CSV table of C-alpha atoms in Angstrom, one decimal:
chain,number,residue,atom,x,y,z
R,1,MET,CA,65.5,-92.6,3.8
R,2,SER,CA,67.7,-91.0,1.2
R,3,TRP,CA,67.8,-87.4,-0.1
R,4,MET,CA,69.3,-85.0,-2.5
R,5,PRO,CA,69.7,-81.2,-2.0
R,6,ALA,CA,66.9,-79.3,-3.8
R,7,GLU,CA,67.6,-78.2,-7.3
R,8,ALA,CA,67.3,-74.5,-8.3
R,9,PRO,CA,64.2,-73.6,-10.0
R,10,ARG,CA,64.9,-73.6,-13.9
R,11,CYS,CA,62.5,-70.9,-15.1
R,12,GLY,CA,59.1,-69.2,-14.8
R,13,GLU,CA,57.5,-67.4,-12.0
R,14,ALA,CA,59.4,-69.7,-9.1
R,15,ALA,CA,62.8,-68.7,-10.7
R,16,ALA,CA,61.7,-64.7,-10.4
R,17,ARG,CA,60.9,-65.2,-6.7
R,18,VAL,CA,63.2,-64.1,-4.0
R,19,VAL,CA,61.8,-66.7,-1.4
R,20,GLU,CA,61.6,-70.0,-3.2
R,21,THR,CA,60.2,-72.2,-0.4
R,22,VAL,CA,58.5,-71.5,3.1
R,23,ILE,CA,58.8,-74.3,5.3
R,24,GLU,CA,56.5,-74.5,8.5
R,25,PRO,CA,57.8,-76.2,11.7
R,26,ARG,CA,56.2,-79.4,12.8
R,27,ARG,CA,56.0,-79.5,16.7
R,28,ARG,CA,57.7,-82.5,18.5
R,29,ASP,CA,57.0,-83.3,22.3
R,30,LEU,CA,60.5,-85.3,23.6
R,31,GLY,CA,58.9,-85.8,26.6
R,32,GLY,CA,59.1,-84.3,30.3
R,33,GLY,CA,57.1,-81.4,28.9
R,34,PHE,CA,59.9,-80.4,26.5
R,35,SER,CA,59.1,-79.9,23.0
R,36,VAL,CA,61.0,-78.5,19.7
R,37,ARG,CA,59.8,-77.0,16.3
R,38,ARG,CA,61.0,-79.2,13.8
R,39,VAL,CA,62.1,-77.4,10.8
R,40,LEU,CA,64.5,-79.7,8.8
R,41,PRO,CA,64.4,-82.3,7.4
R,42,ALA,CA,61.2,-81.4,5.6
R,43,SER,CA,59.3,-82.6,2.9
R,44,ALA,CA,59.5,-79.2,0.9
R,45,ARG,CA,63.2,-79.1,1.6
R,46,ARG,CA,65.3,-81.7,3.1
R,47,MET,CA,68.9,-79.8,3.2
R,48,VAL,CA,69.9,-75.9,2.8
R,49,GLY,CA,73.4,-76.4,1.9
R,50,PRO,CA,75.1,-79.0,4.3
R,51,PHE,CA,72.2,-78.1,7.2
R,52,ILE,CA,70.6,-81.4,7.1
R,53,PHE,CA,68.6,-81.0,10.7
R,54,PHE,CA,67.4,-77.8,12.4
R,55,ASP,CA,65.3,-77.4,15.6
R,56,GLU,CA,63.9,-74.6,17.8
R,57,MET,CA,64.1,-75.8,21.4
R,58,GLY,CA,61.4,-74.3,23.5
R,59,PRO,CA,61.1,-71.7,24.8
R,60,VAL,CA,59.9,-73.7,27.6
R,61,GLY,CA,59.9,-72.9,31.5
R,62,PHE,CA,61.1,-75.8,33.8
R,63,GLU,CA,59.1,-76.2,37.5
R,64,LEU,CA,61.3,-75.9,40.4
R,65,GLY,CA,63.5,-79.1,40.8
R,66,GLY,CA,62.9,-79.9,37.0
R,67,GLY,CA,65.1,-79.4,34.1
R,68,LEU,CA,66.3,-80.7,30.7
R,69,ASP,CA,67.2,-84.6,30.4
R,70,VAL,CA,68.5,-85.6,26.8
R,71,ARG,CA,69.9,-89.0,27.8
R,72,PRO,CA,72.8,-90.5,26.0
R,73,HIS,CA,72.5,-91.2,22.4
R,74,PRO,CA,74.7,-91.7,19.3
R,75,HIS,CA,75.8,-89.9,16.2
R,76,ILE,CA,77.7,-90.5,13.3
R,77,GLY,CA,78.8,-88.6,9.9
R,78,LEU,CA,77.3,-85.0,11.2
R,79,SER,CA,78.5,-82.2,13.2
R,80,THR,CA,75.9,-80.8,16.1
R,81,VAL,CA,75.8,-77.1,16.9
R,82,THR,CA,74.0,-75.7,19.6
R,83,TYR,CA,73.3,-72.0,20.3
R,84,LEU,CA,71.3,-70.8,22.9
R,85,PHE,CA,69.1,-67.6,23.4
R,86,GLU,CA,68.2,-68.4,27.1
R,87,GLY,CA,69.1,-70.9,29.9
R,88,GLU,CA,71.9,-73.6,30.3
R,89,ILE,CA,72.7,-77.0,28.8
R,90,LEU,CA,75.3,-79.3,30.3
R,91,HIS,CA,76.9,-81.2,27.3
R,92,ARG,CA,78.9,-84.6,28.2
R,93,ASP,CA,80.3,-86.9,25.7
R,94,SER,CA,82.1,-90.3,25.2
R,95,LEU,CA,85.2,-88.2,24.6
R,96,GLY,CA,85.1,-87.5,28.1
R,97,THR,CA,84.2,-83.5,27.6
R,98,GLU,CA,81.8,-81.7,30.2
R,99,ARG,CA,81.0,-78.5,29.2
R,100,ALA,CA,78.1,-76.0,30.1
R,101,ILE,CA,76.9,-73.9,27.2
R,102,ARG,CA,75.1,-70.5,27.9
R,103,PRO,CA,73.7,-67.9,25.7
R,104,GLY,CA,75.8,-66.3,22.8
R,105,ALA,CA,78.4,-69.3,23.0
R,106,VAL,CA,78.6,-72.4,20.6
R,107,ASN,CA,79.3,-76.0,21.1
R,108,TRP,CA,80.6,-77.8,17.9
R,109,MET,CA,80.7,-81.5,18.1
R,110,ARG,CA,81.8,-83.5,14.9
R,111,ALA,CA,80.2,-87.1,15.5
R,112,GLY,CA,82.6,-88.4,12.4
R,113,ARG,CA,82.9,-92.1,12.7
R,114,GLY,CA,80.8,-92.1,15.9
R,115,ILE,CA,80.2,-90.3,19.3
R,116,VAL,CA,77.9,-90.5,22.4
R,117,HIS,CA,76.6,-87.3,24.2
R,118,SER,CA,74.0,-86.3,26.5
R,119,GLU,CA,72.3,-82.8,27.2
R,120,ARG,CA,70.8,-82.0,30.6
R,121,THR,CA,70.2,-79.4,33.3
R,122,ALA,CA,73.3,-79.2,35.6
R,123,PRO,CA,72.0,-80.7,38.9
R,124,GLU,CA,72.7,-77.4,41.2
R,125,ARG,CA,70.7,-75.5,38.4
R,126,ARG,CA,67.5,-77.5,38.8
R,127,PRO,CA,66.2,-76.3,42.5
R,128,ALA,CA,65.6,-72.9,40.9
R,129,GLY,CA,63.6,-74.2,37.7
R,130,GLY,CA,64.4,-71.7,35.1
R,131,ARG,CA,63.9,-71.3,31.2
R,132,LEU,CA,65.3,-72.9,28.1
R,133,HIS,CA,65.3,-71.6,24.3
R,134,GLY,CA,67.4,-72.3,21.9
R,135,ILE,CA,68.4,-73.9,18.4
R,136,GLN,CA,70.1,-76.9,17.5
R,137,ALA,CA,71.2,-78.0,13.8
R,138,TRP,CA,73.0,-80.7,12.5
R,139,VAL,CA,75.5,-80.1,9.6
R,140,ALA,CA,76.3,-83.1,7.2
R,141,LEU,CA,80.0,-83.8,6.7
R,142,PRO,CA,81.8,-84.3,3.4
R,143,LYS,CA,81.9,-87.7,2.1
R,144,ALA,CA,85.8,-87.5,2.9
R,145,HIS,CA,85.3,-86.6,6.5
R,146,GLU,CA,82.3,-88.7,7.3
R,147,GLU,CA,84.5,-91.4,9.1
R,148,ALA,CA,86.7,-88.6,10.6
R,149,GLU,CA,87.7,-88.8,14.5
R,150,PRO,CA,85.1,-87.4,16.6
R,151,SER,CA,85.7,-84.1,18.6
R,152,PHE,CA,84.1,-81.4,20.6
R,153,ALA,CA,84.7,-77.2,20.5
R,154,HIS,CA,83.4,-74.9,22.5
R,155,HIS,CA,83.7,-71.3,21.8
R,156,PRO,CA,82.7,-68.5,24.3
R,157,ALA,CA,80.2,-65.8,23.6
R,158,GLU,CA,83.0,-63.1,23.8
R,159,SER,CA,85.0,-65.0,21.0
R,160,LEU,CA,82.5,-64.8,18.1
R,161,PRO,CA,82.9,-61.9,15.7
R,162,ARG,CA,79.8,-59.3,15.8
R,163,PRO,CA,79.4,-57.0,12.8
R,164,THR,CA,77.0,-54.4,12.8
R,165,ARG,CA,74.7,-53.0,10.3
R,166,ASP,CA,72.4,-50.0,10.5
R,167,GLY,CA,70.0,-51.4,13.1
R,168,ALA,CA,71.2,-54.8,13.0
R,169,ARG,CA,73.6,-56.7,15.7
R,170,LEU,CA,74.8,-60.0,13.8
R,171,THR,CA,76.7,-62.9,15.7
R,172,VAL,CA,78.8,-65.0,13.2
R,173,ILE,CA,78.1,-68.3,14.6
R,174,ALA,CA,80.0,-70.4,12.1
R,175,GLY,CA,81.6,-69.7,8.7
R,176,GLU,CA,82.2,-66.4,7.2
R,177,ALA,CA,79.4,-63.6,6.5
R,178,PHE,CA,78.9,-59.9,6.8
R,179,GLY,CA,83.0,-59.5,6.6
R,180,ALA,CA,83.6,-61.9,9.6
R,181,ARG,CA,85.0,-65.1,9.8
R,182,ALA,CA,83.8,-67.4,13.1
R,183,PRO,CA,86.6,-69.3,14.9
R,184,VAL,CA,84.5,-72.4,14.9
R,185,GLU,CA,86.1,-74.9,12.7
R,186,THR,CA,84.0,-76.3,9.8
R,187,LEU,CA,84.7,-78.9,7.4
R,188,PRO,CA,82.0,-78.1,4.5
R,189,ALA,CA,81.6,-74.3,3.4
R,190,LEU,CA,78.7,-72.8,5.1
R,191,PHE,CA,77.5,-69.7,7.0
R,192,TYR,CA,75.5,-69.4,10.1
R,193,VAL,CA,74.4,-66.2,11.8
R,194,HIS,CA,72.2,-65.0,14.5
R,195,ALA,CA,70.9,-61.6,13.6
R,196,GLU,CA,68.8,-59.6,16.0
R,197,LEU,CA,67.2,-56.5,14.0
R,198,ASP,CA,65.3,-53.2,15.3
R,199,ALA,CA,62.2,-52.6,13.8
R,200,GLY,CA,62.7,-50.8,10.4
R,201,ALA,CA,66.2,-52.4,10.0
R,202,ASP,CA,66.7,-53.1,6.2
R,203,VAL,CA,69.6,-55.8,5.9
R,204,PRO,CA,71.1,-57.2,2.7
R,205,LEU,CA,71.9,-61.0,3.1
R,206,GLU,CA,75.8,-60.6,2.7
R,207,THR,CA,77.0,-63.9,1.4
R,208,PRO,CA,78.0,-65.8,-1.8
R,209,HIS,CA,76.5,-69.0,-1.3
R,210,GLU,CA,74.4,-71.1,-3.5
R,211,GLU,CA,72.1,-72.1,-0.8
R,212,ARG,CA,70.6,-69.7,1.8
R,213,ALA,CA,67.9,-69.6,4.2
R,214,ALA,CA,66.4,-67.4,7.1
R,215,TYR,CA,64.4,-68.8,10.2
R,216,VAL,CA,62.4,-66.2,11.9
R,217,VAL,CA,62.3,-67.0,15.5
R,218,ASP,CA,60.4,-63.9,16.5
R,219,GLY,CA,59.2,-60.6,15.4
R,220,ALA,CA,58.5,-60.1,11.7
R,221,VAL,CA,60.1,-59.6,8.2
R,222,ARG,CA,59.4,-58.7,4.9
R,223,VAL,CA,61.6,-60.2,1.9
R,224,GLY,CA,60.4,-59.7,-1.5
R,225,GLY,CA,57.4,-57.5,-0.5
R,226,GLU,CA,55.8,-60.7,1.5
R,227,ARG,CA,55.6,-60.5,5.3
R,228,TYR,CA,56.9,-63.4,7.5
R,229,GLY,CA,56.1,-63.9,11.1
R,230,PRO,CA,57.9,-66.2,13.5
R,231,GLY,CA,58.2,-69.6,13.4
R,232,VAL,CA,59.1,-70.2,9.5
R,233,MET,CA,62.2,-70.7,7.3
R,234,LEU,CA,62.7,-69.0,4.3
R,235,VAL,CA,64.6,-70.9,1.5
R,236,PHE,CA,65.9,-68.2,-0.9
R,237,ALA,CA,66.4,-68.6,-4.6
R,238,PRO,CA,70.1,-69.0,-5.7
R,239,ARG,CA,71.7,-65.8,-7.1
R,240,ARG,CA,68.7,-63.6,-5.9
R,241,GLU,CA,69.6,-60.3,-3.9
R,242,VAL,CA,68.0,-61.0,-0.3
R,243,ARG,CA,67.2,-58.1,2.0
R,244,LEU,CA,65.6,-58.7,5.1
R,245,GLU,CA,63.1,-55.9,6.5
R,246,ALA,CA,62.0,-56.0,9.8
R,247,GLU,CA,58.6,-55.0,10.6
R,248,ALA,CA,59.1,-55.1,14.4
R,249,ALA,CA,62.0,-55.9,16.7
R,250,SER,CA,63.3,-59.5,15.3
R,251,ARG,CA,65.5,-62.0,15.8
R,252,VAL,CA,66.4,-64.2,12.7
R,253,MET,CA,68.9,-67.0,12.1
R,254,LEU,CA,70.6,-67.1,8.9
R,255,LEU,CA,72.0,-70.2,7.1
R,256,GLY,CA,73.3,-72.3,4.2
R,257,GLY,CA,76.6,-72.9,2.6
R,258,ALA,CA,77.6,-75.1,-0.7
R,259,PRO,CA,75.1,-78.1,-1.6
R,260,ALA,CA,76.3,-81.5,0.0
R,261,ASP,CA,78.2,-83.5,-2.1
R,262,GLY,CA,75.7,-86.1,-3.1
R,263,PRO,CA,72.6,-87.5,-1.2
R,264,ARG,CA,72.4,-88.5,2.4
R,265,THR,CA,70.8,-91.1,4.3
R,266,ILE,CA,69.2,-89.6,7.9
R,267,VAL,CA,67.8,-92.4,10.0
R,268,TRP,CA,67.3,-91.3,13.9
R,269,ASN,CA,70.5,-89.7,14.8
R,270,PHE,CA,72.5,-91.1,12.0
R,271,VAL,CA,73.5,-89.5,8.9
R,272,SER,CA,75.5,-90.9,5.9
R,273,SER,CA,76.1,-91.0,2.1
R,274,ARG,CA,76.2,-95.0,2.6
R,275,PRO,CA,72.7,-96.6,3.8
R,276,GLU,CA,74.6,-99.7,4.6
R,277,ARG,CA,76.9,-97.5,7.3
R,278,ILE,CA,73.6,-96.4,8.9
R,279,GLU,CA,72.6,-100.3,9.4
R,280,GLN,CA,76.0,-100.6,10.9
R,281,ALA,CA,75.5,-97.8,13.4
R,282,LYS,CA,72.0,-99.1,14.4
R,283,ASP,CA,73.8,-102.5,14.8
R,284,ASP,CA,76.7,-101.2,17.0
R,285,TRP,CA,74.2,-99.1,19.1
R,286,ARG,CA,71.7,-102.1,19.8
R,287,ALA,CA,74.7,-104.1,20.7
R,288,GLU,CA,76.4,-101.4,23.0
R,289,ARG,CA,79.3,-101.1,21.0
R,290,PHE,CA,79.6,-97.4,21.3
R,291,GLU,CA,81.8,-95.8,23.9
R,292,THR,CA,79.9,-94.6,27.0
R,293,VAL,CA,79.5,-91.3,28.6
R,294,PRO,CA,81.7,-90.6,31.6
R,295,ALA,CA,79.8,-89.3,34.7
R,296,ASP,CA,76.3,-90.5,32.5
R,297,GLU,CA,76.7,-94.2,32.3
R,298,ALA,CA,73.6,-95.5,33.9
R,299,GLU,CA,71.3,-94.5,31.2
R,300,ARG,CA,70.7,-94.5,27.2
R,301,ILE,CA,68.3,-93.9,24.9
R,302,PRO,CA,67.2,-96.9,23.0
R,303,LEU,CA,66.9,-97.0,19.1
R,304,PRO,CA,63.5,-96.4,18.2
R,305,GLU,CA,61.2,-99.0,16.8
R,306,GLY,CA,61.2,-99.1,13.3
R,307,ALA,CA,64.2,-97.1,12.8
């Protein structure tokens, strides 16, 4: 399926509204008692800036001996960014990376021409069970970089800038916002921020980007006089002033950036500006031409029927 970035409203009441679109996630069961809230892509809005995929993972509690098991699977044409509020995930990929991510840190994986990775609970963590809660997002690479060499970068929590405003603690995960720039190297122009708001906080969205959104993880906020509870993404009208007013202690993810440089096709885990490139990736995965993941070579997720 091929999608163009949504156009800004032209005139009338829609253009006057601060919130242009409200997206309600769809629950997706990934098996093993693990489910996600799938926010992007949605029928109402396929992308926000270069963000083409956005999942809230959990919160979920694992039974003793259990854990997360996302078997090896491929990506092309995108970067994945994983950010946790709670728990731990062991990332392995076909570059030979093995890295645990914990709350407040960032895993940024650029797929480029192709990469394979798995996400699991480490064996030593399973006896105690535990909980997991976080966000995984995908960023579509610019056309000129879709076939770049794959790479992986881990940024510990203490390396991320944490600007503050009255009643608000902000972590700049990627890009630039609130006068701070994250160390994560990103190709498209974007911003991605974790905002923790005290009840009564009134925070302006300080970023010049044309496409902007906020996902309410928990709590409740008011924008443009309207109240929004947890589990919704608010896509803001371009060039409108945006203020987040927290009705209660709230956690909100702020994201966006420049519109994508043309339409993108997304099928399963593959993103590209060229539909024929998606077909090639599907054939390569079926034929096992992708590289394998060291220390996690025994399993793989097959291409879904109909993909």
